[in-house]
Each structure stands twice: as C-alpha cells, then as structure tokens.
C-alpha cells in the first residue's frame, strides 16, 4: 500500500501485473482460514483452539542466564553453569509466597530469552485481523507467518500476551478457572527448533525453574503422535501411566479446512496425586488443571483431507499465567492469586464485607467484579470505548455487569465519602496499579480510563433506576391481568428469530459467466491503486486487459474499490464496461488522478485536525476512528462532551493557518521505537511492524501512516467543519471538507446565501436579524391562534356542562370535541372541572388532524379521594387509539394514532368511569 502512495497517480503498469483470479463480486468464493478448528481445555472449555501468545515487534533487553543454544540443544557454558544450577535449586525450594505473578512472567520470558528467543511485548487487545473480534490467543500476531503469508522476522520469539474471551462469561466467578481477561505466556519457533526442544524445555522450565514436583505432572499427546510420546517417556522420563493419548478433538490443532495443522501435547497439574493413576480423567477439573500447551505444526492439510509434511515446521505454545500462579501460590482458584485478588479485596472493603468469611454467593460476585475490572481497564486503555456496537458493546456489557453486581452486594458511593459517586474508578485504580509489568501504557492513560468509567457508570445508574421503576410498573400491570398465571418471557420466539437471522448467511457460488456489465473482483499481487486501509478509501480508476498475441485491448474494467488481503494480495472491485476478462492476461492499471488528489487532501487535513483538537481541547483526546474519502473526511475522537462553537472555530482556524503556511510534508521510514521516541502518534489497536512509515508536517503533526498525502499543505486549499456530534458514549465525530470539496462547499453555501438575501430583500450581514424578526412574528401569531382556539374550546365546553350526568352525586362529562387541538382540549377540561361542583370527572377527546388523537382527563379532589387517578385512567383509554400517556392523579393528557377508534374509546371511558364511581360509592 505504501508503494502505491509513491507512484504517480496517472502512472500505468503493464506486463509485470498478471491477473491472479477473477470472480463476480456477488458470487466470489471466499475461503477464510480461522485460527482454530478444535476445542481445547486450556482457558475456556468451549472456546476455539488457538494456542500460544501474541506479541508485537519491538526491542527488549534479554538478560543472560549463562546458556546458549546451538542446533536446538541447550548448552550450559562453563563460566556460569554454577549460577544457573544454584538458581534452579533456589526455585525448587521456594515457598508459594515468593512466586508473584510478575515473578512468574519474568522467569518464563527470561528462560526462553536465554535460549535464543526474542522477547516481544504484548500487542493490543484489538487485533489486526478481520476474522477475529478481539485478541483471544497468544499466537494471533504470528498467524500470517504460520500460514506462510509473511516471512518471519526472527527465528523464535517469546511473549506474554493479554487476551480477552467472553464466550463463557456466565461461568466467570462460578468455576475456578474461567476468566474474560487473562495473560498467555508463549514461546514460538518459526522453522527453527521443533518437538524435542519444545518438550524438553517445557519440562525443564516447569520442574526446575518453577519447581513443580514431577510426580504431580501428567501429559497428554495426540493418539497417533508416537514421537511425542517417546520424547516424554524415554528422554524426559515421564512414566507411561501418566501420559494419556487423546483423540483429534482434544489434541490436534488445525487452522481451518485446509492449511497448517499438527498434533498437540499438554501438561497438567495434579492436585490429588493420592487418587492414583487408575482411570484418571484429565478432563476432571476438580483434580487436574492444564497449564501448558504445546502445538507442533508439522503438516499441511490438503483439499482431500490428506496430510503432507510441512517444509517449515513451527512451534506454538501457551501457558496460562493465572493458572500457573494458582499452582505456585497454592490458592484454590485463579481469582485468589495476586493478579486479581487485590481488586477483589478492594471491592469487598467497599461493600463492607470480608471475603474470607463471605458465603459462596458473595464470593462469586466479588470474583466477577475482580475479573471484569481487569478486562475493562485494559480494553479502554487499548482504545475500545463503551458503545452499543462492536467491541464497544463488549466493554459496555462488562462495565454494566460490574455496576449491577456491585450494587447487588451493597457498594454505594465512590469510597471517598460521596454516596452518589461512581465506584468503578476506585476499583480501576487497583487494576491500574497491577498493570506496570503487563502493559506500561495503562498507567499513562489513567486519567482517560478513570474518566470513561465514571461517566459510563453514572449514566448506567440513571438508566438502571429508570428501568427498575418502569419494570415495576409493567410487572404490576401484567400481574394484575395475569393473576396466578404469572409473567413469562417468550424465549422460544426470541430463539426462532435469532436462528432465522443466522440462516441469512449463505455460501457464494464460484462458477459464473463474466460479461459486459457484470460486477467483478480482480485479484493482483501488485498494483498502483491504493487499497483501503487506515480509514482511507481505495482508489478508483480503470484496468485495461490485453490479449497475449496481438496486444490489442480486450476488456475495460471500471474499478470503484480496492481491498488488501493477506500476503499482499489486492482485490480490485469493479464493473466490466467492455469485452471479457480472463486469468493471466496482461493489463494496464490507471488511477483516477482527480479522486486520488481529493483523498490526499482529506488525509493530510485529518492529521492537521487531530493536532488542532489536541491543541484546543487537550492532549488526552485520542483518535477512535476515521474515514478519508475523495469528497469528505470523518474523524472520531474520544471526548466526554460536545464541543462549543468557539472551540470549533478555533480548531477550524488553526487548520487553515497550517494550510496557508504552505509547509512541505516529510515522509520517512523508521524503526518503530525511534518513531515513538520522536513523538509520532500511533493509532490504538493498529498493528505495526519493526519498520514504520512516518508522515510529518514539521512543527505541527507527526503520525505513523501508510496513506497518501499532499506534498505541501497549500494543496489542501481550505478546510471547513460541516458537523460535530456524539456517536456513542464518550465518542464524538467531526465531519469536514478540504481541497476541491472545500471550494465546492463554500461556493454552494454562497449561492444559498445569495438566494436567501434575494428572498428576504436584505444584505448578507442583515440576514440573521431579519430571520429573528420573522420568527418572533411567527411565534406571536401562533400564540394568538392558540389563544383563540382555547377560547373557542371553552365556549364549546360551556355548552357541555349542561350535558353532565350524575352518578351517585358525581358529575360526569365524556365528550368528543371534534377537531380541537391538544391545548384547546386542556383548556376545556380545566374549565369544566372548575365549573362543575366537586366531585366531578371530565374526559374529553378530539381528532385535530394528521391522523392524531388527543385525550384529556380532569378529576376534581373528590374523585381523586375515591382512589380514581386521571393518569392511569387516560393511559388505558389511549391504548385503544394506538397511543399512550399519563400524568397526575387530578389531570392527565394522552395521544394516539388511530382517530377512527376515538368514538369507541370514549364509550369505553364512559363505561369505566361510571363503573369506577359506582363501585367506590357503594
């Protein structure tokens, strides 16, 4: 994609660009390679089978442990072997109190760093993989390498990856091991070492470094993996009775229907070795816990299901940090480790309870709070803001579960004396304090994390209280009509609708006929087109297809979108305008230069906009998304309130100052860490390699970006904000135009103003004053009309007073007042209830037009004392007219959308008010 930005927008490319494949867009067969295909026991029973740990490229310091690796064999050097053995003995004898979660993480990474692995930091919880919603496994960043789509950067690596899984969220707190947020420690080999080294190092790490008793460890292997069984038994020395052969569902990993795959081997800890080995079931969670999983990628699964050996065999492993902490710290579950328990203790203190003496239900709730708080802190830190869609909904759901659970166990107030304050920030403070060695960036984002949690909690509490009140009213109403039958939820109907939605996804056909007018997708491995990425839309243009023999033009394809797939494959979407397209033909590719220039202007303007925002409203604001189109830009950012007109004017003015300064942009390729050190802004959730492209407007903006940009800010011409609005909780959106779109927008607005001035017969500077005068005249006229209508309604009501019927000394009027509007109806009802002697009940209806119904009920004090309330009464009548409403006991208004039902509704109102008065009087 970056290469596309360097080419001339009018350049064409000829013979080096063969077509790889074609298919109509509506019929293209897409083959996805998911992370997994088998269940596993590690972490979540029903979750997919991805293994190992995720990291991202970056430098780290590797501390030597006196060892070196040669040809995959660990060799201790004579100068330091004594210190290594001493450390091992110390670990073996260490008490559980010495094994903090941080110490376990450091020991794992250092162990593999000493064996030639590069330590890579944890990557974002927002993966750079469209097939995965959140980072669910450690191997995710290495997926393109394992699939052969990208070359390896290092021969082997080790990581500690933060992960999120929510598919078993209902089990959190109820079992000893289910969590939404967890860390996965992993070591990975990309064609370097294989099965023997992976197994022997895993055993050495487990028994010598961590000091686990060998007699408490059990092994599982794939049923046909004799090689792994032999290594475990003959070289490591594990007794045969503690090595279990399991089937394909448990111990064979696949990346999809085809592609890399291989057997697995897992290490289990036995909490009750005294039960013996006879009939031992590794799936017994009360006795065993799997804590280390080794995947041996050694085969390629072909279309016919057969397996062939891979040329490059890989290793992918995963050790659950919380599980190992549970074992070494000798606690009954993952929640009581030092990785989570401090949050639980804080929640318990805020609820005024003791965890140690709490009952099981209370402990479960405290565990839910401890787990979910870790998840939301890290998700928000990685740029996932609470919302009602996508990843934002995951955060919102977790936050609301914590708030609801906290209120359930009695947490009130912020813990600092404010009983109406939010309590999530106090819990988040603890989670942030535990984050230093997991993700150092969390601490730097403390302010935004705490602010987001506070706003989300207070907003939800308001919603919750309104909902609880409404639910009570609905239940009262439902129970009053349902009696002993109770109230039910139609789950069967819900499930049926959900299943219908799932069935709407259908497989595409891959056999089609391509002809003029067909929409198609053309796949190429090189292109001058910019493929959609980083918020910038893909280029438009044309592909010209030529014959092999005569080099004559055979087809013209108009391209309206370009997407990038794995392995630098570019998908060109368009319409065949002339001729036919065949795979393997030579083509010319021509980019639409005018549209490309529009995208360049808007992309650079987006960078300037972000700098202006940080300057005006604060540096803590950050990008939450963007769209760079040919004719506009859209920029989403994290902020908790609307921007004032003054702030928007300052932002717009700043950008235009930078545009008019005619500053040349500088573009360079740098090491990722050097770019960050220089102050370059990186987008949360984006994945970057070791080498990154930096786009700088000197003195104004510096960002990591692979998009197309102008060479000088003067090319932007001008910048205008069109709108600013909220799109989700804590997320604002600015839409703006630049370049030719700016000129077109200003010209269009000028034309509108000219026409307006002509219509109002004033100068442009007098338009506001003239419009305000017209509006004031309109308001005055409307008030006069409303007053006249009310007087007419009162006159009509005067004649109705004589029609009142008397029911047990109560005067009753129920009438249809024709087309009187709602205000007139209100005036008439007030006049009647004041005119008639107490007790009196007045119910009036009308059809003011436009398919509307107005209803009003006015009851005197005597009627209210009978227990008859206007609000409840008129609401029930309004439902007959397709509407609703309510109000006070003595006066209420309602509306509807079915005027044809008004006569019947008033008849029912008459019957019901008469029956109610009669029953109260008897």
XYZ file of C-alpha atoms in Angstrom, residues 67-396:
330
model
C 23.197 -20.541 28.485
C 23.361 -20.607 24.725
C 21.509 -22.626 22.138
C 23.118 -24.417 19.237
C 21.217 -26.554 16.756
C 18.245 -26.595 19.106
C 20.096 -28.048 22.098
C 20.535 -26.219 25.392
C 24.235 -25.942 26.299
C 25.375 -24.516 29.642
C 28.613 -22.543 29.483
C 31.261 -23.441 31.989
C 31.652 -19.900 33.291
C 28.112 -19.641 34.574
C 26.701 -23.123 34.966
C 27.050 -22.981 38.704
C 24.921 -19.864 38.978
C 22.215 -21.395 36.815
C 22.080 -24.584 38.875
C 22.029 -22.530 42.060
C 19.089 -20.516 40.820
C 17.251 -23.686 39.890
C 17.748 -25.171 43.347
C 16.503 -21.951 44.892
C 13.377 -22.012 42.739
C 12.667 -25.594 43.613
C 12.804 -24.791 47.270
C 10.928 -21.516 47.068
C 7.735 -21.058 49.043
C 4.475 -20.097 47.399
C 4.788 -16.602 48.832
C 7.824 -15.863 46.635
C 6.034 -16.586 43.355
C 4.231 -13.383 42.443
C 2.510 -13.166 39.083
C 5.134 -10.686 37.925
C 7.925 -13.056 39.004
C 6.370 -15.949 37.059
C 6.072 -13.817 33.949
C 9.674 -12.611 34.200
C 11.036 -16.115 34.813
C 9.199 -17.514 31.773
C 10.414 -14.772 29.415
C 13.976 -14.835 30.744
C 14.121 -18.625 30.455
C 13.362 -18.533 26.732
C 15.376 -15.362 26.104
C 18.416 -17.272 27.380
C 17.661 -19.880 24.739
C 17.753 -17.510 21.793
C 14.161 -16.241 21.783
C 13.436 -12.558 21.242
C 11.147 -11.069 23.888
C 8.294 -9.221 22.162
C 5.792 -7.034 24.051
C 2.101 -7.790 24.281
C 0.105 -6.348 21.417
C -3.257 -4.621 21.593
C -6.465 -6.402 22.528
C -7.778 -5.061 19.202
C -6.243 -7.425 16.602
C -5.107 -6.552 13.112
C -7.094 -9.495 11.762
C -10.601 -9.066 10.296
C -11.526 -12.677 11.134
C -11.044 -12.129 14.883
C -13.123 -9.775 17.056
C -10.682 -9.435 19.961
C -7.240 -10.855 20.740
C -8.105 -14.302 22.084
C -4.760 -16.083 21.936
C -1.033 -15.514 22.021
C -0.330 -16.779 18.511
C -2.553 -14.229 16.780
C 0.165 -11.845 15.589
C 2.124 -14.783 14.188
C -0.817 -16.176 12.229
C 0.351 -14.728 8.864
C 3.786 -16.319 9.429
C 2.325 -19.710 10.348
C 0.073 -19.558 7.266
C 3.029 -18.710 5.039
C 1.652 -15.277 4.109
C 4.507 -13.279 5.638
C 8.211 -14.042 6.170
C 9.497 -14.492 9.693
C 11.340 -11.567 11.291
C 13.061 -13.644 13.975
C 13.685 -17.397 14.157
C 11.947 -17.719 17.539
C 10.155 -15.446 19.992
C 8.593 -15.370 23.444
C 5.731 -13.183 24.676
C 3.281 -12.509 27.459
C 0.048 -11.591 25.721
C -3.044 -10.027 27.239
C -6.177 -11.764 25.928
C -9.966 -11.378 26.104
C -12.609 -14.090 25.768
C -16.278 -13.574 26.588
C -17.950 -16.669 25.127
C -18.163 -18.287 28.594
C -18.879 -15.108 30.524
C -21.630 -16.738 32.595
C -19.046 -19.129 34.080
C -16.839 -16.320 35.373
C -16.695 -16.448 39.145
C -18.536 -19.757 39.277
C -15.626 -22.009 38.328
C -12.026 -21.904 39.457
C -10.552 -21.050 36.059
C -12.920 -19.134 33.724
C -11.906 -15.517 33.073
C -12.670 -12.851 30.482
C -9.199 -11.274 30.745
C -6.073 -13.406 31.076
C -2.411 -13.477 30.146
C -0.910 -16.149 27.915
C 2.794 -16.838 28.147
C 4.200 -18.374 24.971
C 7.303 -19.475 23.115
C 7.283 -19.752 19.321
C 9.568 -21.238 16.684
C 9.305 -20.352 13.004
C 11.161 -23.195 11.362
C 13.958 -23.089 13.960
C 13.591 -25.794 16.612
C 10.841 -28.371 16.875
C 9.305 -31.099 19.005
C 12.261 -32.355 21.050
C 13.419 -28.912 22.163
C 9.872 -27.696 22.839
C 9.146 -30.674 25.097
C 12.442 -30.790 26.979
C 12.461 -27.032 27.583
C 8.841 -27.082 28.748
C 9.746 -29.808 31.266
C 12.893 -28.001 32.407
C 11.007 -24.744 32.878
C 8.189 -26.437 34.759
C 10.160 -28.672 37.085
C 13.459 -26.812 37.601
C 12.647 -23.144 37.133
C 9.177 -23.245 38.696
C 9.979 -26.219 40.917
C 6.811 -28.251 40.331
C 7.135 -31.841 41.619
C 7.479 -34.177 38.594
C 5.223 -36.760 40.227
C 2.327 -34.262 40.122
C 2.598 -33.663 36.354
C 0.597 -35.546 33.714
C 0.986 -35.360 29.957
C -1.466 -35.623 27.073
C -0.415 -36.349 23.487
C -2.270 -36.899 20.243
C -3.252 -40.557 19.886
C -1.027 -41.104 16.811
C 1.932 -38.969 17.912
C 4.401 -41.718 18.838
C 7.301 -39.275 18.527
C 5.982 -37.004 21.273
C 5.116 -39.995 23.474
C 8.658 -41.328 23.071
C 10.261 -37.984 23.948
C 8.138 -37.595 27.060
C 8.772 -41.152 28.226
C 12.271 -42.091 27.010
C 14.063 -38.729 27.168
C 12.187 -36.749 29.804
C 11.334 -39.759 31.931
C 7.595 -39.399 32.492
C 6.061 -42.797 33.433
C 3.796 -44.276 30.768
C 0.826 -44.359 33.140
C 0.954 -40.535 33.389
C 0.979 -39.999 29.591
C -2.516 -40.028 28.082
C -3.235 -40.427 24.364
C -6.224 -38.284 23.366
C -8.173 -38.002 20.138
C -8.347 -35.379 17.403
C -10.980 -33.264 19.165
C -8.642 -32.673 22.107
C -5.090 -32.881 20.808
C -4.900 -31.933 17.132
C -4.793 -28.291 16.033
C -5.931 -27.072 12.619
C -6.003 -23.599 11.087
C -9.080 -24.416 9.010
C -10.416 -26.890 6.465
C -7.013 -26.790 4.782
C -3.603 -25.432 5.690
C -1.077 -25.842 8.546
C -2.017 -28.255 11.316
C -0.450 -30.626 13.765
C -0.698 -32.606 16.995
C -0.661 -31.058 20.468
C 0.766 -32.025 23.810
C -0.367 -30.601 27.144
C 0.974 -30.564 30.700
C -1.469 -30.968 33.578
C -1.005 -30.400 37.299
C -2.484 -32.993 39.654
C -3.948 -31.531 42.854
C -4.721 -35.000 44.257
C -1.973 -37.469 43.267
C -3.046 -39.743 46.112
C -6.027 -40.795 43.975
C -3.616 -42.804 41.835
C -3.371 -43.273 38.070
C -6.066 -45.902 37.575
C -8.944 -44.496 35.451
C -7.611 -40.948 35.856
C -9.505 -38.475 33.642
C -7.568 -35.381 32.612
C -10.903 -33.665 31.982
C -11.705 -33.814 35.714
C -11.434 -30.119 36.672
C -11.670 -30.947 40.377
C -8.379 -32.855 40.174
C -6.415 -31.602 37.159
C -5.675 -28.261 35.546
C -3.986 -27.873 32.166
C -1.453 -25.074 32.354
C 0.925 -25.521 29.385
C 0.046 -26.435 25.823
C 2.468 -27.271 23.001
C 1.359 -27.268 19.354
C 3.556 -28.982 16.776
C 2.733 -27.552 13.330
C 4.182 -30.262 11.103
C 1.542 -30.968 8.430
C -0.354 -29.262 5.652
C -3.943 -30.457 5.249
C -4.859 -30.703 1.565
C -8.247 -30.313 -0.109
C -8.889 -34.061 0.032
C -8.156 -34.140 3.769
C -4.809 -35.868 3.417
C -1.754 -34.627 5.326
C 1.631 -33.794 3.865
C 4.724 -32.738 5.871
C 5.428 -29.010 6.049
C 8.765 -27.806 4.723
C 8.998 -25.429 7.697
C 7.816 -26.923 10.970
C 6.705 -24.493 13.650
C 6.107 -24.434 17.392
C 3.268 -22.532 19.076
C 2.816 -22.787 22.855
C 0.728 -21.229 25.582
C 0.988 -21.211 29.370
C -1.853 -19.602 31.308
C -0.214 -17.148 33.726
C -3.141 -17.109 36.131
C -3.195 -20.919 36.187
C 0.496 -21.200 36.954
C 0.101 -18.513 39.641
C -2.724 -20.518 41.201
C -0.490 -23.596 41.351
C 2.620 -21.862 42.686
C 0.766 -19.597 45.110
C -1.252 -22.595 46.381
C -4.679 -20.938 46.239
C -7.953 -22.693 45.343
C -8.726 -20.692 42.172
C -7.317 -18.166 39.707
C -9.150 -15.274 41.340
C -7.298 -15.563 44.637
C -3.882 -15.082 43.011
C -2.085 -11.783 43.428
C -3.002 -10.959 39.811
C -6.705 -10.456 40.665
C -7.240 -10.697 44.437
C -6.226 -7.073 45.278
C -9.192 -5.881 43.189
C -11.475 -8.349 44.988
C -10.246 -7.126 48.383
C -10.963 -3.517 47.395
C -14.477 -4.407 46.241
C -15.102 -6.326 49.473
C -13.993 -3.371 51.592
C -16.282 -1.021 49.637
C -19.178 -3.455 50.206
C -18.264 -3.644 53.929
C -17.795 -7.422 53.830
C -14.920 -9.827 54.395
C -14.029 -12.157 51.523
C -12.715 -14.868 53.863
C -15.976 -15.072 55.829
C -18.344 -14.400 52.898
C -20.757 -17.046 51.638
C -20.381 -18.633 48.208
C -22.803 -16.238 46.509
C -20.921 -13.204 47.803
C -17.569 -14.680 46.775
C -18.893 -15.361 43.272
C -20.000 -11.738 42.898
C -16.654 -10.441 44.147
C -14.814 -12.704 41.676
C -16.941 -11.346 38.808
C -16.021 -7.801 39.800
C -12.320 -8.662 40.071
C -12.215 -10.339 36.659
C -14.316 -7.810 34.756
C -12.453 -4.791 36.138
C -9.189 -6.077 34.695
C -10.881 -6.609 31.331
C -12.463 -3.148 31.046
C -9.312 -1.314 32.187
C -7.162 -2.950 29.507
C -9.822 -2.677 26.792
C -10.336 1.051 27.400
C -6.563 1.522 27.551
C -6.340 -0.083 24.102
C -8.865 2.400 22.723
C -12.113 0.410 22.984
C -14.715 2.911 24.201
C -18.121 1.768 25.562
C -20.824 1.857 22.908
C -23.759 -0.175 21.609
C -21.905 -1.766 18.699
C -18.901 -3.986 18.072
C -16.094 -4.136 20.593
C -17.542 -1.129 22.381
C -20.559 -3.224 23.323
C -18.303 -5.818 24.948
C -16.834 -3.111 27.178
C -20.260 -1.659 27.958
